[in-house]
Amino acid sequence: MKLIHITDIHLTREGGTVLGSSPGKNFSECLEHILVHHGDADLCVVTGDLTHWGEPEAYAYLRDILSGFPIETRLLIGNHDDRPAFRAAFPGAPCDVNGFVQWSEPTRAGRFIYLDTNEPGTHAGHYGPDRQDWLRGELEANGGEACYLFMHHHPSPIGIRAMDDIGQADAQDLRSILFDYQDRIGHIFFGHCHLPLSGTVCGIPFAALRGTNHHGWQDFTGSPFLKGADLTPAYNVVLLENADCVIHTIDFNYRGPIAEFGTQFEDWTRESEAAV
Ligand SMILES: [Fe+2]
Ligand SMILES: [Fe+2]
């Protein structure tokens, strides 16, 4: 199964900018690149911060952009999103019985479980008892089946103070669920940090990546301020086969030359010899 993971597209109204960059243009270029190079993808998941201000016009813009994108796409909400505005723009979006934008579905690779960590009025992630009960139910319902989790916030601290100040506020509660079901969760995919990240949480591998509009910078000084830099945007291509997971990060706006090398031993000539 080929999965596309995109995160933090931060759309505004059409023509708007965020930190001097056009989120609509960047997201559209991302989708165009996917269609050219990975049009055979089975599914695309956008892990939240669909918009920057949660404006109804931004969700309408997102709907317009996606109307021409043929790959099935799943949309999660993040701290920059507005749940009622999202649901108004996407009335068919699945929700749990409490109205949170979270659901699950079977795929060829296993069950995909999409979480809603949005809490109005804060940039931190929240996953209260009602949402926790729902997640435990989903994990129990599929006894033994491989599951993959998708969420906006990082489920556990990443060691960057400002980012962790707006991380998962109830990380310990979430960790207890992850710990209980670590054997059946194959991977966790998230965004929010605008940083390329990989590692494990409660023994479960995770991956995150830069957004498509603006990018984080790793500041380990303990500063309370988030840092950003004008780096390359990316999307991830995730290959899920035979319970293995391989993740490629694609720098989709790279416009430079592509070098080519043979793979035979003698093809890797030393520079000095090649120049002779
Ligand atoms: Fe974001
Ligand atoms: Fe976020």
XYZ file of N, CA and C and ligand atoms in Angstrom:
830
model
N 0.841 -1.197 0.000
C 0.000 0.000 0.000
C 0.871 1.240 0.000
N 0.526 2.179 -0.862
C 1.275 3.453 -0.894
C 0.403 4.562 -0.295
N 0.932 5.156 0.745
C 0.228 6.212 1.465
C 1.006 7.521 1.315
N 0.298 8.610 1.120
C 0.917 9.941 1.120
C 0.558 10.630 2.427
N 1.577 11.092 3.142
C 1.345 11.841 4.383
C 1.751 13.302 4.150
N 0.780 14.172 4.305
C 0.990 15.623 4.206
C 0.559 16.213 5.543
N 1.189 17.299 5.954
C 0.720 17.918 7.199
C 0.863 19.430 7.146
N 0.104 20.101 8.008
C 0.256 21.535 8.260
C 0.304 22.369 6.986
N -0.818 22.353 6.278
C -0.885 23.119 5.035
C -1.292 24.569 5.302
N -1.949 24.842 6.449
C -2.214 26.207 6.923
C -2.844 27.107 5.867
N -3.880 26.621 5.217
C -4.526 27.439 4.191
C -5.205 28.666 4.779
N -5.191 29.728 3.992
C -5.953 30.949 4.298
C -7.031 31.083 3.220
N -7.672 32.238 3.198
C -8.509 32.522 2.031
C -7.608 32.536 0.803
N -8.194 32.275 -0.356
C -7.419 32.246 -1.589
C -6.658 33.561 -1.770
N -5.381 33.481 -2.060
C -4.553 34.674 -2.270
C -3.853 35.153 -1.019
N -4.191 34.594 0.144
C -3.576 35.024 1.395
C -2.185 34.447 1.575
N -1.454 35.030 2.521
C -0.109 34.536 2.824
C 0.032 34.277 4.320
N 0.967 33.406 4.657
C 1.339 33.135 6.045
C 2.860 33.185 6.113
N 3.381 34.080 6.927
C 4.826 34.254 7.060
C 5.477 34.472 5.697
N 4.817 35.263 4.875
C 5.383 35.655 3.587
C 5.278 34.608 2.500
N 4.610 33.517 2.763
C 4.514 32.459 1.774
C 3.044 32.148 1.506
N 2.768 31.649 0.324
C 1.391 31.383 -0.082
C 1.024 29.928 0.191
N 0.242 29.671 1.230
C -0.097 28.273 1.538
C -0.893 27.596 0.436
N -1.761 28.342 -0.249
C -2.545 27.742 -1.323
C -1.663 27.299 -2.472
N -0.720 28.174 -2.848
C 0.205 27.844 -3.938
C 1.073 26.651 -3.543
N 1.567 26.670 -2.323
C 2.462 25.585 -1.892
C 1.732 24.244 -1.821
N 0.515 24.262 -1.288
C -0.244 23.014 -1.208
C -0.599 22.507 -2.608
N -0.958 23.422 -3.492
C -1.298 23.013 -4.860
C -0.083 22.407 -5.551
N 1.091 22.997 -5.353
C 2.311 22.444 -5.958
C 2.616 21.062 -5.380
N 2.343 20.900 -4.092
C 2.534 19.596 -3.456
C 1.636 18.545 -4.126
N 0.372 18.871 -4.319
C -0.556 17.917 -4.938
C -0.166 17.624 -6.381
N 0.292 18.658 -7.088
C 0.716 18.448 -8.483
C 1.900 17.492 -8.541
N 2.835 17.655 -7.622
C 4.006 16.784 -7.587
C 3.590 15.343 -7.285
N 2.659 15.190 -6.363
C 2.166 13.850 -6.020
C 1.542 13.186 -7.242
N 0.737 13.935 -7.980
C 0.069 13.347 -9.139
C 1.062 12.928 -10.208
N 2.121 13.712 -10.397
C 3.118 13.377 -11.419
C 3.929 12.155 -10.999
N 4.318 12.095 -9.715
C 5.271 11.069 -9.286
C 4.648 9.923 -8.492
N 3.479 10.149 -7.917
C 2.863 9.110 -7.071
C 1.350 9.048 -7.302
N 0.993 9.145 -8.562
C -0.427 9.078 -8.912
C -1.036 7.717 -8.598
N -0.155 6.723 -8.320
C -0.637 5.380 -7.980
C -0.873 5.211 -6.479
N -0.751 6.288 -5.709
C -0.958 6.180 -4.257
C -2.384 5.734 -3.952
N -2.520 4.940 -2.899
C -3.833 4.438 -2.505
C -4.614 5.451 -1.692
N -3.886 6.267 -0.940
C -4.560 7.143 0.007
C -3.634 8.305 0.370
N -4.243 9.428 0.669
C -3.491 10.596 1.125
C -4.109 11.044 2.460
N -3.265 11.320 3.449
C -3.759 11.785 4.745
C -3.097 13.118 5.078
N -3.902 14.106 5.437
C -3.390 15.415 5.853
C -3.633 15.528 7.353
N -2.538 15.552 8.142
C -2.681 15.477 9.601
C -2.800 16.859 10.264
N -3.754 17.615 9.802
C -4.143 18.795 10.557
C -3.402 20.089 10.308
N -3.927 21.119 10.968
C -3.646 22.494 10.594
C -3.929 22.645 9.106
N -5.193 22.313 8.799
C -5.658 22.449 7.418
C -5.708 23.914 7.044
N -6.056 24.744 8.028
C -6.121 26.187 7.803
C -5.270 26.886 8.865
N -5.019 28.177 8.633
C -4.221 28.934 9.606
C -5.091 29.626 10.644
N -6.282 30.094 10.205
C -7.160 30.832 11.110
C -8.507 30.168 11.301
N -8.736 29.017 10.696
C -10.032 28.346 10.835
C -11.175 29.053 10.137
N -10.857 29.842 9.117
C -11.897 30.615 8.425
C -12.743 29.710 7.511
N -14.059 29.947 7.478
C -14.897 29.182 6.543
C -14.406 29.298 5.099
N -13.920 30.487 4.734
C -13.439 30.683 3.358
C -12.211 29.821 3.070
N -11.391 29.587 4.091
C -10.202 28.757 3.894
C -10.591 27.292 3.685
N -11.619 26.837 4.427
C -12.082 25.462 4.218
C -12.730 25.312 2.836
N -13.433 26.361 2.407
C -14.029 26.315 1.061
C -12.921 26.253 0.011
N -11.853 26.993 0.253
C -10.696 26.979 -0.654
C -10.075 25.578 -0.684
N -9.955 24.962 0.481
C -9.417 23.603 0.551
C -10.305 22.634 -0.235
N -11.600 22.785 -0.063
C -12.543 21.922 -0.783
C -12.371 22.091 -2.293
N -12.183 23.341 -2.726
C -11.995 23.594 -4.161
C -10.707 22.950 -4.672
N -9.635 23.113 -3.916
C -8.353 22.543 -4.358
C -8.463 21.023 -4.455
N -9.078 20.404 -3.447
C -9.149 18.938 -3.423
C -10.140 18.383 -4.447
N -11.042 19.220 -4.940
C -12.045 18.726 -5.891
C -11.375 18.234 -7.173
N -10.177 18.733 -7.465
C -9.487 18.285 -8.664
C -8.396 17.269 -8.388
N -8.374 16.733 -7.167
C -7.317 15.791 -6.774
C -7.922 14.393 -6.696
N -7.496 13.490 -7.561
C -8.199 12.209 -7.672
C -7.873 11.176 -6.596
N -6.822 11.377 -5.824
C -6.462 10.377 -4.801
C -7.334 10.587 -3.561
N -7.892 9.497 -3.036
C -8.712 9.571 -1.823
C -7.920 10.283 -0.723
N -8.530 11.267 -0.094
C -7.805 12.073 0.886
C -8.573 12.150 2.195
N -7.872 11.954 3.305
C -8.466 12.044 4.637
C -7.941 13.303 5.313
N -8.839 14.027 5.983
C -8.491 15.309 6.595
C -8.660 15.244 8.108
N -7.578 15.531 8.845
C -7.632 15.629 10.307
C -7.557 17.106 10.677
N -8.038 17.449 11.861
C -7.938 18.840 12.285
C -6.847 19.002 13.343
N -6.268 20.224 13.365
C -5.230 20.556 14.333
C -5.599 21.787 15.131
N -4.638 22.325 15.853
C -4.917 23.457 16.736
C -5.299 24.723 15.987
N -4.859 24.861 14.734
C -5.218 26.039 13.938
C -6.586 25.896 13.279
N -7.204 24.759 13.469
C -8.492 24.529 12.815
C -9.651 24.877 13.734
N -10.799 25.011 13.113
C -12.042 25.300 13.832
C -13.006 24.158 13.509
N -13.322 23.359 14.524
C -14.104 22.140 14.260
C -15.454 22.442 13.608
N -16.242 23.407 14.136
C -17.530 23.679 13.488
C -17.376 24.164 12.048
N -16.385 25.018 11.799
C -16.194 25.516 10.426
C -15.766 24.378 9.502
N -14.921 23.506 10.021
C -14.494 22.348 9.208
C -15.688 21.468 8.869
N -16.496 21.164 9.888
C -17.622 20.257 9.674
C -18.669 20.892 8.761
N -18.783 22.216 8.807
C -19.729 22.891 7.912
C -19.270 22.790 6.460
N -17.950 22.887 6.264
C -17.412 22.834 4.903
C -17.351 21.412 4.369
N -17.174 20.454 5.299
C -17.077 19.035 4.911
C -18.126 18.238 5.694
N -19.406 18.417 5.362
C -20.472 17.786 6.147
C -20.417 16.258 6.126
N -19.724 15.697 5.137
C -19.615 14.245 5.083
C -18.462 13.696 5.892
N -17.684 14.566 6.547
C -16.535 14.099 7.314
C -16.996 13.246 8.488
N -16.416 12.056 8.659
C -16.837 11.189 9.754
C -16.502 11.797 11.113
N -17.352 11.525 12.099
C -17.129 11.991 13.467
C -17.539 10.879 14.427
N -17.027 10.958 15.663
C -17.473 9.988 16.663
C -18.789 10.470 17.277
N -19.323 9.720 18.223
C -20.648 10.051 18.777
C -20.647 11.376 19.529
N -19.473 11.851 19.926
C -19.388 13.125 20.639
C -19.091 14.297 19.712
N -19.007 14.038 18.424
C -18.778 15.126 17.470
C -17.322 15.422 17.184
N -16.411 14.643 17.755
C -14.999 14.835 17.439
C -14.713 14.231 16.060
N -13.801 14.879 15.346
C -13.487 14.442 13.984
C -12.492 13.287 14.066
N -13.001 12.144 14.487
C -12.152 10.963 14.584
C -12.965 9.726 14.220
N -12.295 8.850 13.499
C -12.942 7.641 12.973
C -11.856 6.655 12.578
N -12.276 5.485 12.130
C -11.303 4.500 11.662
C -11.844 3.836 10.408
N -10.927 3.221 9.678
C -11.337 2.512 8.463
C -10.338 1.395 8.184
N -10.820 0.307 7.564
C -9.898 -0.764 7.177
C -9.142 -0.379 5.913
N -7.887 -0.810 5.831
C -7.107 -0.648 4.593
C -6.375 -1.963 4.350
N -5.693 -2.051 3.224
C -4.929 -3.268 2.918
C -3.819 -3.497 3.929
N -3.334 -2.420 4.555
C -2.216 -2.539 5.501
C -2.683 -2.776 6.930
N -3.942 -2.566 7.198
C -4.452 -2.659 8.562
C -5.462 -1.554 8.792
N -5.888 -1.410 10.034
C -6.886 -0.383 10.334
C -6.216 0.956 10.568
N -6.681 1.975 9.868
C -6.195 3.335 10.082
C -7.138 4.015 11.076
N -6.572 4.587 12.133
C -7.373 5.266 13.149
C -6.966 6.732 13.174
N -7.931 7.602 12.935
C -7.682 9.040 12.829
C -8.171 9.728 14.100
N -7.298 10.485 14.754
C -7.616 11.094 16.050
C -7.845 12.601 15.916
N -8.665 13.109 16.789
C -8.956 14.547 16.875
C -8.382 15.050 18.196
N -7.288 15.822 18.137
C -6.640 16.342 19.350
C -6.875 17.840 19.512
N -7.776 18.391 18.719
C -8.064 19.828 18.780
C -8.812 20.186 20.063
N -8.460 21.324 20.653
C -9.198 21.867 21.789
C -9.321 23.370 21.550
N -10.538 23.894 21.473
C -10.695 25.323 21.173
C -9.969 26.200 22.195
N -9.332 27.248 21.717
C -8.723 28.230 22.606
C -7.315 27.911 23.067
N -6.734 26.854 22.568
C -5.358 26.538 22.952
C -4.638 25.905 21.764
N -3.314 26.101 21.738
C -2.525 25.445 20.694
C -2.077 24.047 21.133
N -2.249 23.737 22.406
C -1.863 22.410 22.897
C -2.892 21.366 22.452
N -2.446 20.132 22.390
C -3.352 19.043 22.062
C -4.058 18.526 23.300
N -5.313 18.150 23.141
C -6.078 17.577 24.255
C -6.745 16.293 23.787
N -6.782 15.321 24.697
C -7.419 14.054 24.373
C -8.061 13.526 25.647
N -9.205 14.140 25.945
C -9.878 13.880 27.222
C -10.480 12.491 27.325
N -11.118 12.207 28.482
C -11.639 10.859 28.754
C -12.588 10.327 27.696
N -13.434 11.200 27.127
C -14.374 10.690 26.112
C -13.642 10.248 24.860
N -12.613 11.018 24.494
C -11.845 10.629 23.310
C -10.983 9.394 23.611
N -10.454 9.355 24.829
C -9.655 8.181 25.217
C -10.489 6.909 25.177
N -11.728 7.001 25.678
C -12.607 5.824 25.664
C -12.859 5.362 24.231
N -13.060 6.335 23.368
C -13.300 5.997 21.959
C -12.093 5.262 21.376
N -10.891 5.765 21.657
C -9.688 5.144 21.093
C -9.494 3.735 21.644
N -9.683 3.566 22.942
C -9.555 2.214 23.515
C -10.564 1.276 22.866
N -11.774 1.789 22.619
C -12.803 0.967 21.973
C -12.389 0.552 20.571
N -11.815 1.486 19.836
C -11.371 1.175 18.477
C -10.267 0.128 18.489
N -9.354 0.269 19.427
C -8.230 -0.665 19.491
C -8.696 -2.041 19.967
N -9.677 -2.063 20.867
C -10.222 -3.326 21.348
C -11.046 -4.019 20.268
N -11.784 -3.203 19.491
C -12.730 -3.762 18.520
C -12.033 -4.567 17.439
N -10.778 -4.293 17.251
C -10.082 -4.942 16.150
C -9.029 -5.892 16.677
N -9.399 -6.619 17.715
C -8.478 -7.483 18.429
C -7.364 -8.096 17.606
N -6.187 -7.603 17.799
C -5.025 -8.186 17.149
C -4.706 -7.613 15.786
N -5.663 -6.955 15.148
C -5.399 -6.401 13.819
C -4.401 -5.258 13.918
N -3.486 -5.191 12.941
C -2.523 -4.083 12.929
C -3.259 -2.767 12.745
N -2.872 -1.769 13.526
C -3.488 -0.448 13.443
C -2.411 0.600 13.205
N -2.788 1.664 12.562
C -1.902 2.807 12.358
C -2.645 4.043 12.832
N -1.978 4.847 13.650
C -2.621 6.038 14.213
C -2.172 7.294 13.469
N -3.117 8.194 13.272
C -2.850 9.491 12.647
C -3.408 10.564 13.573
N -2.616 11.576 13.840
C -3.054 12.639 14.739
C -2.284 13.914 14.404
N -2.752 15.047 14.938
C -2.051 16.291 14.640
C -0.880 16.537 15.596
N -1.134 16.511 16.873
C -0.094 16.846 17.850
C 0.883 15.695 18.059
N 2.082 16.051 18.525
C 3.028 15.000 18.887
C 2.532 14.346 20.178
N 2.504 13.026 20.201
C 1.881 12.333 21.332
C 2.683 12.418 22.622
N 3.960 12.777 22.515
C 4.827 12.802 23.686
C 5.895 13.872 23.456
N 6.505 14.433 24.516
C 7.487 15.506 24.318
C 8.619 15.122 23.371
N 9.125 16.151 22.630
C 10.195 15.909 21.660
C 11.515 16.550 22.075
N 11.548 17.212 23.249
C 12.802 17.776 23.728
C 13.063 19.201 23.300
N 12.073 19.854 22.701
C 12.180 21.277 22.339
C 11.126 22.012 23.150
N 11.568 22.865 24.075
C 10.680 23.416 25.095
C 9.426 24.083 24.521
N 9.607 25.024 23.571
C 8.451 25.758 23.062
C 7.461 24.826 22.373
N 7.991 23.848 21.661
C 7.121 22.897 20.979
C 6.372 22.037 21.996
N 7.071 21.677 23.064
C 6.427 20.841 24.081
C 5.452 21.645 24.935
N 5.632 22.984 24.990
C 4.651 23.822 25.682
C 3.285 23.740 25.011
N 3.291 23.453 23.706
C 2.019 23.314 22.977
C 1.878 21.874 22.454
N 2.438 20.939 23.180
C 2.310 19.524 22.818
C 1.021 18.939 23.370
N 1.039 17.651 23.582
C -0.148 16.954 24.065
C -0.267 17.204 25.569
N -1.270 17.991 25.974
C -1.387 18.391 27.379
C -1.611 17.190 28.296
N -2.283 16.186 27.790
C -2.562 14.986 28.595
C -1.766 13.804 28.061
N -0.491 14.056 27.793
C 0.353 13.033 27.173
C 0.401 11.754 28.003
N 0.372 11.896 29.336
C 0.467 10.689 30.170
C -0.735 9.772 29.963
N -1.923 10.367 29.814
C -3.121 9.548 29.566
C -3.019 8.847 28.223
N -2.566 9.593 27.229
C -2.438 8.996 25.905
C -1.372 7.911 25.914
N -0.273 8.189 26.612
C 0.814 7.203 26.686
C 0.339 5.899 27.332
N -0.558 6.007 28.296
C -1.007 4.769 28.948
C -1.786 3.902 27.956
N -2.527 4.544 27.040
C -3.228 3.776 26.001
C -2.217 3.177 25.033
N -1.261 4.008 24.616
C -0.256 3.518 23.668
C 0.523 2.352 24.273
N 0.808 2.468 25.559
C 1.555 1.395 26.225
C 0.737 0.098 26.224
N -0.559 0.234 26.533
C -1.419 -0.965 26.618
C -1.571 -1.662 25.263
N -1.505 -0.871 24.183
C -1.768 -1.451 22.857
C -0.559 -1.363 21.941
N 0.617 -1.281 22.513
C 1.811 -1.074 21.689
C 2.026 -2.217 20.706
N 1.552 -3.424 21.046
C 1.799 -4.580 20.171
C 0.971 -4.550 18.898
N -0.094 -3.797 18.900
C -0.935 -3.806 17.697
C -0.926 -2.483 16.945
N -0.181 -1.492 17.435
C -0.079 -0.221 16.707
C 1.240 -0.226 15.936
N 1.137 -0.228 14.602
C 2.321 -0.359 13.772
C 3.126 0.919 13.653
N 2.460 2.059 13.685
C 3.159 3.330 13.490
C 2.213 4.460 13.877
N 2.788 5.582 14.265
C 2.010 6.791 14.533
C 2.517 7.888 13.605
N 1.601 8.529 12.913
C 1.937 9.618 11.995
C 1.329 10.907 12.540
N 2.129 11.965 12.638
C 1.590 13.224 13.146
C 2.275 14.413 12.478
N 1.865 15.625 12.872
C 2.426 16.850 12.304
C 2.714 17.836 13.411
N 2.164 19.041 13.305
C 2.194 20.071 14.332
C 3.571 20.703 14.548
N 4.615 19.911 14.618
C 5.952 20.439 14.937
C 6.605 21.106 13.734
N 6.113 20.839 12.543
C 6.736 21.370 11.317
C 8.202 20.967 11.246
N 8.501 19.800 11.760
C 9.878 19.291 11.806
C 9.892 17.835 11.339
N 10.972 17.423 10.671
C 11.115 15.992 10.392
C 11.498 15.266 11.676
N 10.702 14.297 12.064
C 10.917 13.590 13.329
C 10.695 12.095 13.124
N 11.502 11.297 13.783
C 11.243 9.861 13.844
C 11.758 9.347 15.174
N 11.229 8.233 15.612
C 11.635 7.674 16.899
C 10.596 6.683 17.351
N 10.498 6.496 18.642
C 9.461 5.628 19.182
C 8.807 6.310 20.381
N 7.553 5.962 20.630
C 6.866 6.370 21.841
C 6.175 5.118 22.375
N 6.467 4.783 23.612
C 5.973 3.527 24.204
C 6.309 2.340 23.302
N 7.447 2.398 22.658
C 7.877 1.307 21.793
C 7.271 1.325 20.394
N 6.426 2.310 20.118
C 5.758 2.384 18.803
C 6.510 3.382 17.922
N 6.896 2.995 16.719
C 7.595 3.933 15.838
C 6.687 5.096 15.441
N 7.301 6.270 15.262
C 6.522 7.418 14.781
C 7.290 8.177 13.720
N 6.555 8.997 12.961
C 7.168 9.862 11.953
C 6.352 11.137 11.825
N 7.063 12.249 11.693
C 6.439 13.537 11.411
C 7.305 14.239 10.375
N 6.806 15.318 9.830
C 7.530 15.989 8.753
C 7.205 17.469 8.735
N 7.942 18.187 7.891
C 7.670 19.610 7.725
C 6.297 19.813 7.092
N 5.768 21.001 7.277
C 4.529 21.361 6.605
C 4.821 21.780 5.179
N 3.782 22.198 4.473
C 3.988 22.609 3.090
C 4.193 24.116 2.955
N 3.986 24.880 4.039
C 4.104 26.339 3.899
C 5.266 26.939 4.675
N 5.370 26.656 5.980
C 6.453 27.233 6.779
C 7.003 26.144 7.698
N 8.221 26.359 8.154
C 8.981 25.243 8.707
C 9.602 25.588 10.053
N 9.711 24.594 10.892
C 10.293 24.788 12.211
C 11.814 24.701 12.176
N 12.396 25.116 13.282
C 13.848 25.026 13.453
C 14.100 24.436 14.837
N 15.056 23.519 14.914
C 15.295 22.818 16.170
C 16.121 23.675 17.119
N 15.478 24.215 18.142
C 16.141 25.038 19.152
C 16.108 24.276 20.488
N 17.277 23.838 20.923
C 17.354 23.034 22.154
C 17.819 23.857 23.355
N 17.728 25.196 23.244
C 18.245 26.055 24.313
C 17.262 26.213 25.459
N 16.049 25.747 25.301
C 15.030 25.953 26.326
C 14.253 27.236 26.130
N 14.434 27.886 24.988
C 13.700 29.120 24.699
C 12.199 28.860 24.691
N 11.418 29.833 25.231
C 9.959 29.663 25.180
C 9.372 30.054 23.828
N 10.230 30.460 22.884
C 9.739 30.914 21.582
C 9.969 29.843 20.515
N 8.940 29.641 19.717
C 9.082 28.734 18.578
C 10.010 29.359 17.558
N 10.820 28.569 16.929
C 11.738 29.065 15.907
C 11.328 28.501 14.546
N 11.546 29.316 13.510
C 11.222 28.877 12.167
C 12.322 29.265 11.198
N 12.367 28.595 10.056
C 13.378 28.883 9.044
C 12.794 28.563 7.675
N 13.362 29.202 6.661
C 12.859 29.041 5.299
C 13.511 27.825 4.652
N 13.034 26.658 5.025
C 13.605 25.402 4.532
C 12.715 24.844 3.411
N 13.009 23.629 2.990
C 12.220 23.054 1.893
C 10.987 22.335 2.429
N 9.835 22.578 1.813
C 8.630 21.860 2.219
C 8.702 20.409 1.755
N 7.867 19.572 2.305
C 7.962 18.144 1.980
C 6.617 17.447 2.161
N 6.512 16.294 1.521
C 5.480 15.317 1.878
C 6.168 13.968 2.004
N 5.529 13.048 2.683
C 6.110 11.719 2.852
C 5.367 10.690 2.008
N 6.135 9.808 1.407
C 5.574 8.624 0.752
C 5.826 7.448 1.679
N 4.766 6.806 2.116
C 4.854 5.718 3.088
C 4.481 4.413 2.391
N 5.418 3.473 2.373
C 5.172 2.165 1.758
C 4.904 1.157 2.862
N 3.694 0.630 2.879
C 3.279 -0.332 3.901
C 3.038 -1.675 3.220
N 3.964 -2.604 3.409
C 3.839 -3.929 2.805
C 4.333 -4.978 3.785
N 3.586 -6.054 3.931
C 3.997 -7.183 4.768
C 4.384 -6.746 6.182
N 3.642 -5.829 6.726
C 3.862 -5.293 8.074
C 5.136 -4.461 8.175
N 5.820 -4.211 7.041
C 6.967 -3.299 7.045
C 6.490 -1.900 6.681
N 7.240 -0.918 7.143
C 6.896 0.477 6.865
C 8.164 1.215 6.431
N 8.160 1.730 5.208
C 9.299 2.499 4.693
C 8.798 3.899 4.363
N 9.517 4.916 4.820
C 9.053 6.294 4.643
C 10.085 7.098 3.862
N 9.642 7.705 2.762
C 10.488 8.574 1.946
C 9.992 10.012 2.106
N 10.906 10.915 2.383
C 10.541 12.325 2.461
C 10.881 13.000 1.134
N 9.881 13.618 0.530
C 10.016 14.169 -0.819
C 10.088 15.696 -0.762
N 11.202 16.250 -1.245
C 11.364 17.716 -1.332
C 10.713 18.176 -2.629
N 9.413 18.430 -2.563
C 8.660 18.555 -3.808
C 8.909 19.847 -4.570
N 9.507 20.857 -3.952
C 9.741 22.083 -4.727
C 11.191 22.215 -5.182
N 11.952 21.122 -5.109
C 13.322 21.140 -5.619
C 13.283 21.253 -7.136
N 14.032 22.197 -7.674
C 14.010 22.417 -9.127
C 15.384 22.228 -9.753
N 16.368 21.777 -8.997
C 17.728 21.641 -9.497
C 17.924 20.380 -10.302
N 19.159 20.163 -10.738
C 19.460 18.963 -11.541
C 19.399 17.691 -10.700
N 19.156 16.580 -11.345
C 19.158 15.263 -10.704
C 20.333 14.473 -11.277
N 21.289 14.090 -10.452
C 22.437 13.307 -10.902
C 22.031 11.849 -11.082
N 22.805 11.130 -11.863
C 22.497 9.722 -12.125
C 23.781 8.901 -12.050
N 23.750 7.784 -11.362
C 24.923 6.931 -11.192
C 24.524 5.482 -11.408
N 25.424 4.721 -12.032
C 25.205 3.288 -12.136
C 25.434 2.625 -10.789
N 24.973 1.390 -10.657
C 25.106 0.714 -9.364
C 26.175 -0.371 -9.380
N 26.851 -0.584 -10.543
C 27.936 -1.556 -10.572
C 29.142 -0.992 -9.844
N 29.977 -1.882 -9.305
C 31.104 -1.444 -8.479
C 31.994 -0.453 -9.231
N 32.250 -0.746 -10.511
C 33.172 0.106 -11.260
C 32.531 1.417 -11.693
N 31.214 1.547 -11.506
C 30.550 2.802 -11.886
C 30.897 3.953 -10.949
N 31.302 3.611 -9.712
C 31.536 4.663 -8.734
C 32.989 5.107 -8.798
N 33.357 5.684 -9.923
C 34.720 6.132 -10.160
C 35.045 7.325 -9.274
N 36.297 7.372 -8.810
C 36.694 8.544 -8.024
C 36.638 9.779 -8.902
N 36.302 10.908 -8.271
C 36.174 12.160 -9.002
C 37.422 12.452 -9.828
N 38.627 12.272 -9.198
C 39.878 12.625 -9.853
C 40.108 11.748 -11.083
N 39.715 10.478 -10.972
C 39.906 9.588 -12.112
C 38.930 9.926 -13.229
N 37.694 10.270 -12.821
C 36.685 10.580 -13.819
C 37.082 11.821 -14.618
N 37.811 12.726 -13.951
C 38.160 13.981 -14.598
C 39.305 13.824 -15.591
N 40.051 12.703 -15.482
C 41.220 12.517 -16.354
C 40.779 12.226 -17.782
Fe 1.000 23.820 12.078
Fe -0.339 22.610 14.933
